[in-house]
CSV table of C-alpha atoms in Angstrom, one decimal:
chain,number,residue,atom,x,y,z
O,1,MET,CA,176.1,28.3,40.9
O,2,PRO,CA,178.2,25.2,40.0
O,3,GLY,CA,181.8,25.9,39.7
O,4,ARG,CA,181.6,29.4,41.2
O,5,THR,CA,184.0,30.2,43.9
O,6,MET,CA,183.3,32.7,46.7
O,7,PRO,CA,185.8,35.6,47.2
O,8,GLU,CA,188.0,35.5,50.2
O,9,ALA,CA,186.4,37.0,53.3
O,10,PRO,CA,188.3,39.0,56.0
O,11,LEU,CA,189.4,37.3,59.1
O,12,LEU,CA,187.2,37.8,62.1
O,13,SER,CA,188.8,39.6,65.1
O,14,ALA,CA,187.6,41.9,67.8
O,15,ASN,CA,188.0,44.8,65.4
O,16,ALA,CA,186.7,43.0,62.3
O,17,ALA,CA,184.1,44.3,60.0
O,18,LEU,CA,181.7,42.2,57.9
O,19,PRO,CA,182.0,42.5,54.1
O,20,VAL,CA,179.1,45.0,54.2
O,21,PRO,CA,179.2,48.7,55.4
O,22,LEU,CA,178.2,49.1,59.0
O,23,PRO,CA,177.7,52.3,61.0
O,24,GLY,CA,180.8,53.6,62.8
O,25,GLY,CA,181.4,55.4,66.1
O,26,MET,CA,179.9,58.7,67.3
O,27,GLY,CA,180.4,61.7,65.2
O,28,GLY,CA,178.6,64.5,63.4
O,29,PHE,CA,175.3,63.9,61.8
O,30,ALA,CA,176.5,64.1,58.1
O,31,PRO,CA,179.1,61.3,58.3
O,32,VAL,CA,176.8,59.1,60.3
O,33,LEU,CA,174.0,59.7,57.8
O,34,ARG,CA,176.3,58.8,54.9
O,35,ARG,CA,177.3,55.5,56.5
O,36,ALA,CA,173.6,54.7,57.3
O,37,LEU,CA,172.7,55.4,53.7
O,38,ARG,CA,174.9,52.5,52.6
O,39,GLN,CA,172.3,50.1,54.1
O,40,PRO,CA,169.0,52.0,53.8
O,41,THR,CA,166.5,49.1,53.5
O,42,GLY,CA,164.0,49.1,56.3
O,43,ARG,CA,165.8,51.8,58.2
O,44,VAL,CA,164.8,55.4,59.1
O,45,VAL,CA,166.0,58.6,60.8
O,46,LEU,CA,163.8,59.7,63.8
O,47,ARG,CA,164.1,63.4,64.5
O,48,VAL,CA,163.1,65.2,67.7
O,49,GLU,CA,163.0,68.9,66.9
O,50,ASP,CA,165.2,71.0,69.2
O,51,PRO,CA,163.5,70.0,72.5
O,52,ALA,CA,163.2,72.5,75.3
O,53,PRO,CA,166.1,72.3,77.9
O,54,HIS,CA,163.9,70.5,80.5
O,55,ARG,CA,162.8,67.9,77.9
O,56,ARG,CA,166.2,67.4,76.2
O,57,ARG,CA,167.7,65.0,78.7
O,58,VAL,CA,164.5,62.9,78.7
O,59,ALA,CA,164.4,62.8,74.9
O,60,ARG,CA,168.0,61.9,74.6
O,61,GLY,CA,167.6,59.1,77.1
O,62,LEU,CA,164.6,57.7,75.3
O,63,LEU,CA,166.5,57.8,72.0
O,64,GLN,CA,169.5,56.0,73.5
O,65,ASP,CA,167.3,53.3,74.9
O,66,GLY,CA,165.5,53.1,71.6
O,67,ALA,CA,168.8,52.6,69.8
O,68,LEU,CA,169.4,49.4,71.9
O,69,ALA,CA,166.1,47.9,70.6
O,70,ALA,CA,165.8,49.4,67.2
O,71,GLY,CA,169.4,49.8,66.2
O,72,GLY,CA,170.9,53.1,65.0
O,73,GLN,CA,173.0,55.9,66.5
O,74,VAL,CA,171.9,59.0,68.4
O,75,VAL,CA,173.5,62.2,67.2
O,76,GLU,CA,172.9,66.0,67.3
O,77,GLY,CA,171.4,67.5,64.2
O,78,PRO,CA,171.1,70.9,62.7
O,79,GLY,CA,169.6,73.6,64.9
O,80,GLY,CA,169.8,71.5,68.1
O,81,ASP,CA,167.7,68.6,66.9
O,82,LEU,CA,168.2,65.1,68.3
O,83,LEU,CA,168.3,62.3,65.8
O,84,LEU,CA,168.3,58.5,65.9
O,85,VAL,CA,169.9,57.5,62.6
O,86,GLY,CA,169.5,54.0,61.1
O,87,ALA,CA,166.8,52.6,63.3
O,88,GLU,CA,164.4,49.8,62.2
O,89,ALA,CA,161.3,51.4,60.7
O,90,HIS,CA,158.6,49.7,62.7
O,91,ARG,CA,160.4,50.0,66.1
O,92,ALA,CA,161.2,53.7,65.4
O,93,GLU,CA,157.4,54.4,64.9
O,94,GLY,CA,156.7,52.9,68.3
O,95,LEU,CA,159.5,55.0,69.8
O,96,ARG,CA,158.0,58.1,68.1
O,97,GLY,CA,154.6,57.4,69.7
O,98,LEU,CA,156.3,57.1,73.1
O,99,LEU,CA,158.1,60.4,72.6
O,100,ASP,CA,155.0,62.2,71.6
O,101,ARG,CA,153.1,60.8,74.6
O,102,LEU,CA,155.8,61.7,77.2
O,103,LEU,CA,157.1,65.0,75.8
O,104,GLY,CA,153.9,66.4,74.4
O,105,PRO,CA,154.2,68.3,71.1
O,106,ALA,CA,157.9,67.2,70.6
O,107,GLY,CA,158.0,67.9,66.9
O,108,THR,CA,159.0,64.4,65.9
O,109,LEU,CA,159.5,63.4,62.3
O,110,VAL,CA,160.5,60.1,60.6
O,111,TRP,CA,162.5,60.0,57.3
O,112,SER,CA,163.0,56.8,55.4
O,113,LEU,CA,166.7,56.2,54.6
O,114,GLU,CA,165.6,54.3,51.5
O,115,HIS,CA,163.1,56.8,50.0
O,116,ASP,CA,164.0,60.2,51.6
O,117,ALA,CA,167.8,60.3,51.0
O,118,GLU,CA,167.7,63.5,49.0
O,119,ALA,CA,165.7,65.3,51.6
O,120,LEU,CA,168.0,64.0,54.4
O,121,LEU,CA,171.1,65.1,52.7
O,122,ALA,CA,169.7,68.5,52.2
O,123,TYR,CA,168.7,68.7,55.8
O,124,ALA,CA,172.2,67.5,56.9
O,125,ALA,CA,173.7,70.3,54.7
O,126,GLY,CA,171.7,72.9,56.8
O,127,GLN,CA,169.0,73.6,54.3
O,128,ALA,CA,165.5,74.4,55.4
O,129,ALA,CA,163.7,71.6,57.3
O,130,VAL,CA,162.2,69.2,54.8
O,131,ILE,CA,158.9,67.4,55.8
O,132,PRO,CA,158.8,63.8,54.7
O,133,ARG,CA,156.4,62.8,52.0
O,134,PRO,CA,152.8,62.5,53.4
O,135,VAL,CA,151.5,59.0,54.1
O,136,ALA,CA,149.7,57.5,51.2
O,137,GLU,CA,146.1,56.6,51.6
O,138,GLY,CA,146.8,52.9,50.8
O,139,PRO,CA,144.2,50.2,50.1
O,140,ALA,CA,140.8,49.9,51.5
O,141,LEU,CA,140.4,47.6,54.5
O,142,ALA,CA,137.8,45.4,52.7
O,143,GLY,CA,140.3,44.8,49.8
O,144,LEU,CA,143.5,44.4,51.9
O,145,ASP,CA,144.1,40.7,51.2
O,146,GLU,CA,143.5,41.1,47.4
O,147,PHE,CA,145.9,44.1,47.4
O,148,LEU,CA,148.6,42.1,49.2
O,149,ASP,CA,148.2,39.1,47.0
O,150,ALA,CA,148.6,41.3,43.9
O,151,GLN,CA,151.8,43.0,45.0
O,152,PRO,CA,155.1,41.6,43.5
O,153,LEU,CA,156.9,39.8,46.3
O,154,GLY,CA,160.2,41.5,45.3
O,155,ARG,CA,158.6,44.8,46.5
O,156,LEU,CA,157.6,43.5,49.9
O,157,VAL,CA,160.3,40.9,50.9
O,158,ARG,CA,163.7,41.7,52.4
O,159,ARG,CA,166.8,39.7,51.5
O,160,ARG,CA,169.4,39.4,54.2
O,161,GLN,CA,172.7,37.5,54.0
O,162,GLY,CA,173.9,35.5,56.9
O,163,TYR,CA,177.6,34.3,57.4
O,164,ALA,CA,179.3,31.4,59.0
O,165,VAL,CA,182.2,32.1,61.3
O,166,THR,CA,185.1,29.8,60.3
O,167,VAL,CA,188.8,29.6,61.2
O,168,ASP,CA,189.5,31.3,57.8
O,169,GLY,CA,187.0,34.2,58.3
O,170,LEU,CA,183.4,34.8,57.3
O,171,ARG,CA,181.7,32.8,54.6
O,172,PRO,CA,178.2,33.2,53.2
O,173,ALA,CA,176.0,30.6,55.1
O,174,PHE,CA,172.4,31.4,54.4
O,175,LEU,CA,169.9,33.8,52.8
O,176,ARG,CA,167.0,35.1,54.9
O,177,LEU,CA,163.8,36.1,53.2
O,178,ALA,CA,161.3,38.0,55.4
O,179,PRO,CA,158.6,40.6,55.0
O,180,ASP,CA,160.0,44.1,54.6
O,181,GLU,CA,158.6,46.2,57.4
O,182,ALA,CA,159.3,49.6,55.7
O,183,ALA,CA,157.9,48.6,52.3
O,184,LEU,CA,154.8,47.2,53.9
O,185,THR,CA,154.3,50.4,55.9
O,186,GLU,CA,154.6,52.4,52.8
O,187,GLN,CA,152.3,50.2,50.7
O,188,LEU,CA,149.6,50.0,53.4
O,189,GLY,CA,149.4,53.7,54.0
O,190,LEU,CA,146.9,54.6,56.7
O,191,LEU,CA,146.2,51.0,57.5
O,192,ALA,CA,149.8,50.6,58.7
O,193,ARG,CA,149.0,52.6,61.7
O,194,ASP,CA,147.0,49.7,63.1
O,195,ALA,CA,149.4,47.1,64.7
O,196,ASP,CA,146.9,44.2,64.1
O,197,LEU,CA,146.5,45.0,60.4
O,198,MET,CA,150.3,45.3,60.0
O,199,GLU,CA,150.7,41.8,61.6
O,200,HIS,CA,148.1,40.4,59.3
O,201,ALA,CA,149.9,41.9,56.3
O,202,ARG,CA,153.2,40.4,57.5
O,203,GLN,CA,151.6,37.0,57.9
O,204,ARG,CA,150.0,37.2,54.4
O,205,ILE,CA,153.3,38.0,52.7
O,206,ALA,CA,155.1,35.4,54.8
O,207,GLN,CA,152.7,32.7,53.6
O,208,ARG,CA,153.2,33.7,49.9
O,209,VAL,CA,157.0,33.3,50.1
O,210,PRO,CA,157.4,29.5,50.4
O,211,ARG,CA,154.7,28.9,47.8
O,212,ALA,CA,156.5,31.2,45.3
O,213,LEU,CA,160.0,29.8,45.6
O,214,THR,CA,159.7,27.1,42.9
O,215,GLY,CA,158.4,29.6,40.3
O,216,PRO,CA,159.9,32.6,38.5
O,217,GLU,CA,159.0,35.0,41.3
O,218,GLY,CA,160.8,32.9,43.9
O,219,ARG,CA,163.9,32.5,41.7
O,220,ALA,CA,164.1,36.2,41.4
O,221,LEU,CA,164.0,36.5,45.2
O,222,ILE,CA,166.8,34.0,45.7
O,223,GLY,CA,169.0,35.5,43.0
O,224,PRO,CA,171.3,33.9,40.4
O,225,ALA,CA,173.6,32.2,43.0
O,226,VAL,CA,172.0,29.3,44.9
O,227,PRO,CA,172.6,30.1,48.7
O,228,PRO,CA,174.0,27.4,50.9
O,229,ALA,CA,170.8,27.5,53.0
O,230,LEU,CA,167.6,29.4,53.1
O,231,HIS,CA,165.7,30.8,56.1
O,232,LEU,CA,162.0,31.5,55.5
O,233,PRO,CA,159.3,33.2,57.5
O,234,LEU,CA,156.9,30.9,59.4
O,235,ALA,CA,156.8,27.1,59.3
O,236,LEU,CA,155.1,26.9,55.9
O,237,ALA,CA,157.9,25.9,53.7
O,238,PRO,CA,157.1,23.3,51.0
O,239,ALA,CA,158.0,19.7,51.8
O,240,ARG,CA,159.8,19.1,48.5
O,241,GLY,CA,162.6,21.6,48.6
O,242,ALA,CA,162.4,25.3,48.7
O,243,GLY,CA,163.7,26.6,45.5
O,244,PRO,CA,166.2,25.7,42.7
O,245,GLY,CA,169.1,23.6,43.9
O,246,LEU,CA,168.3,23.5,47.6
O,247,PRO,CA,168.3,19.9,49.0
O,248,ARG,CA,166.7,18.5,52.1
O,249,GLY,CA,168.3,19.8,55.3
O,250,ARG,CA,169.2,23.3,53.8
O,251,VAL,CA,165.9,25.0,54.6
O,252,VAL,CA,165.0,26.6,57.9
O,253,ALA,CA,161.5,27.8,58.8
O,254,SER,CA,161.4,30.7,61.2
O,255,LEU,CA,158.8,31.3,63.8
O,256,PRO,CA,158.4,34.1,66.3
O,257,LEU,CA,159.4,33.4,70.0
O,258,ALA,CA,155.7,33.7,70.9
O,259,ALA,CA,155.2,30.2,69.4
O,260,ALA,CA,157.0,28.8,72.4
O,261,ALA,CA,154.0,29.7,74.6
O,262,ALA,CA,152.5,26.4,73.3
O,263,PRO,CA,155.5,24.0,73.7
O,264,ALA,CA,153.7,20.8,72.8
O,265,ALA,CA,152.3,22.3,69.6
O,266,LEU,CA,155.7,23.7,68.8
O,267,ALA,CA,157.5,20.4,69.3
O,268,ALA,CA,154.9,18.7,67.1
O,269,ARG,CA,155.4,21.3,64.4
O,270,ARG,CA,159.2,20.8,64.6
O,271,ALA,CA,158.8,17.1,64.2
O,272,SER,CA,156.6,17.5,61.2
O,273,LEU,CA,159.0,19.9,59.6
O,274,ALA,CA,161.9,17.5,60.3
O,275,GLU,CA,160.2,14.8,58.4
O,276,ALA,CA,160.2,17.1,55.4
O,277,GLY,CA,163.9,17.9,55.9
O,278,ILE,CA,163.2,21.4,57.2
O,279,GLY,CA,164.7,22.9,60.3
O,280,LEU,CA,163.0,25.2,62.8
O,281,GLU,CA,164.2,28.5,64.1
O,282,LEU,CA,162.8,30.6,66.9
O,283,ASP,CA,163.2,34.4,66.3
O,284,GLY,CA,162.9,37.1,68.9
O,285,LEU,CA,165.4,36.3,71.7
O,286,ASP,CA,167.2,39.2,73.1
O,287,ALA,CA,169.0,40.1,76.3
O,288,GLU,CA,165.8,40.6,78.2
O,289,ALA,CA,164.3,37.3,77.1
O,290,LEU,CA,167.5,35.4,77.9
O,291,SER,CA,167.3,36.8,81.4
O,292,ILE,CA,163.9,35.3,82.1
O,293,LEU,CA,163.7,32.2,79.8
O,294,ASP,CA,165.4,28.8,79.9
O,295,ALA,CA,166.3,29.1,76.2
O,296,GLY,CA,168.0,25.7,76.3
O,297,CYS,CA,164.6,24.0,76.7
O,298,LEU,CA,163.1,25.7,73.6
O,299,PRO,CA,162.1,23.0,71.0
O,300,ALA,CA,163.9,24.5,68.0
O,301,ASP,CA,167.0,23.7,65.9
O,302,LEU,CA,168.2,27.4,65.9
O,303,LEU,CA,167.7,30.3,68.2
O,304,ARG,CA,167.9,33.8,66.6
O,305,VAL,CA,169.3,36.3,69.2
O,306,THR,CA,169.4,40.0,68.5
O,307,TRP,CA,172.6,41.7,69.4
O,308,SER,CA,172.9,44.5,72.0
O,309,PRO,CA,175.7,45.4,74.4
O,310,ALA,CA,173.6,43.9,77.2
O,311,LEU,CA,174.2,40.4,75.8
O,312,ALA,CA,177.8,40.5,77.0
O,313,THR,CA,176.8,41.2,80.6
O,314,GLY,CA,175.2,39.4,83.6
O,315,ALA,CA,172.3,37.0,83.2
O,316,PRO,CA,172.2,37.2,79.3
O,317,LEU,CA,175.8,36.3,79.0
O,318,ALA,CA,175.4,33.4,81.5
O,319,ALA,CA,172.4,32.1,79.5
O,320,LEU,CA,174.4,32.3,76.3
O,321,ARG,CA,177.2,30.3,77.8
O,322,ARG,CA,174.8,27.5,78.7
O,323,LEU,CA,173.6,27.2,75.1
O,324,ASP,CA,175.2,25.1,72.3
O,325,PRO,CA,176.8,27.8,70.1
O,326,ALA,CA,175.9,25.7,67.0
O,327,ARG,CA,172.2,26.5,67.8
O,328,LEU,CA,172.6,30.3,67.8
O,329,VAL,CA,172.3,32.9,65.1
O,330,LEU,CA,173.4,36.4,66.2
O,331,ALA,CA,171.3,38.9,64.4
O,332,GLY,CA,172.1,42.6,64.1
O,333,TYR,CA,175.8,41.8,64.1
O,334,ARG,CA,178.1,44.8,64.4
O,335,PRO,CA,181.9,45.1,64.8
O,336,GLU,CA,181.6,45.6,68.5
O,337,ALA,CA,179.9,42.1,68.8
O,338,ALA,CA,183.0,40.4,67.4
O,339,GLU,CA,184.6,39.8,70.9
O,340,LEU,CA,181.4,38.1,72.1
O,341,VAL,CA,181.2,35.9,69.0
O,342,LEU,CA,184.8,34.8,69.5
O,343,ALA,CA,184.4,34.2,73.2
O,344,LEU,CA,181.3,32.0,72.8
O,345,GLY,CA,182.4,30.3,69.7
O,346,LEU,CA,179.3,31.4,67.8
O,347,ARG,CA,178.9,29.9,64.3
O,348,LEU,CA,176.4,32.1,62.5
O,349,VAL,CA,176.1,35.9,62.4
O,350,GLU,CA,173.7,38.1,60.5
O,351,PRO,CA,174.6,41.8,60.0
O,352,ALA,CA,172.4,44.7,61.1
């Protein structure tokens, strides 16, 4: 808002924390859960009920590997349970399916940090195991699009703040609006079990966001303070601005990395967006992708890279060093990533 000054942000160092709560180090389940509940949106707790000794090591290894992709922290729970706390909802569901296939009847459960906090706190306190709420039936397949179009966007869109790394510390740099995986899963009910239908729902909601931004629903999504820039899902942003007070050059349309499979079409799309004053971001790079792709050749203004410890090693680190740091957005930022941010001179970070 005009005349409004932003509060001072803490200086970034190898031990710095963003001005939002982030999970800490290893510890008991209860304190880890309390930290995770500070940022519950789109996050879950995946539980493997006291696995047999010969399955325990396998289950723990799968959860640890899952934490690298889905986020979160692996801890011991009451009664010998193994828990992944704070994982992304849609990736945790995939991990749950893998556990069930490899371990047989492993007794897996998923709690939503956003909706099942009371049950989780009771479980952490040692009370009787609480089964999460049953999956709602959801809409009929034949009426899915009508159902999605009728839902308030504020219920199905996630807001995420991004920060610029400056010599004075961290400053708000952009606001990202994207379909909320956990909310979509809950609203779709049984239909959410089909990956293709979930992708269709994500696309449908993503298409609604840019069209809504100039109206009351969009202004509610942006909030009272106009962000310095806005990152939107898909390259469907309107040509004449994207919400109150946002000039040309301050809007970025985000596409999944799969769009790079057709480089000529992607380059043409980027050029078309540039004519409207809209930048293009490719989302989905991680340590594995950086090891096999020449990311420097991707026709995009920004590359959104998901943090994991593997980024600071071997081929992924070498690939990052070859890229212009001004093109990179480090998503899933955690305090342990600060050293890499400083070493590479990264400009934009987005907390987990």
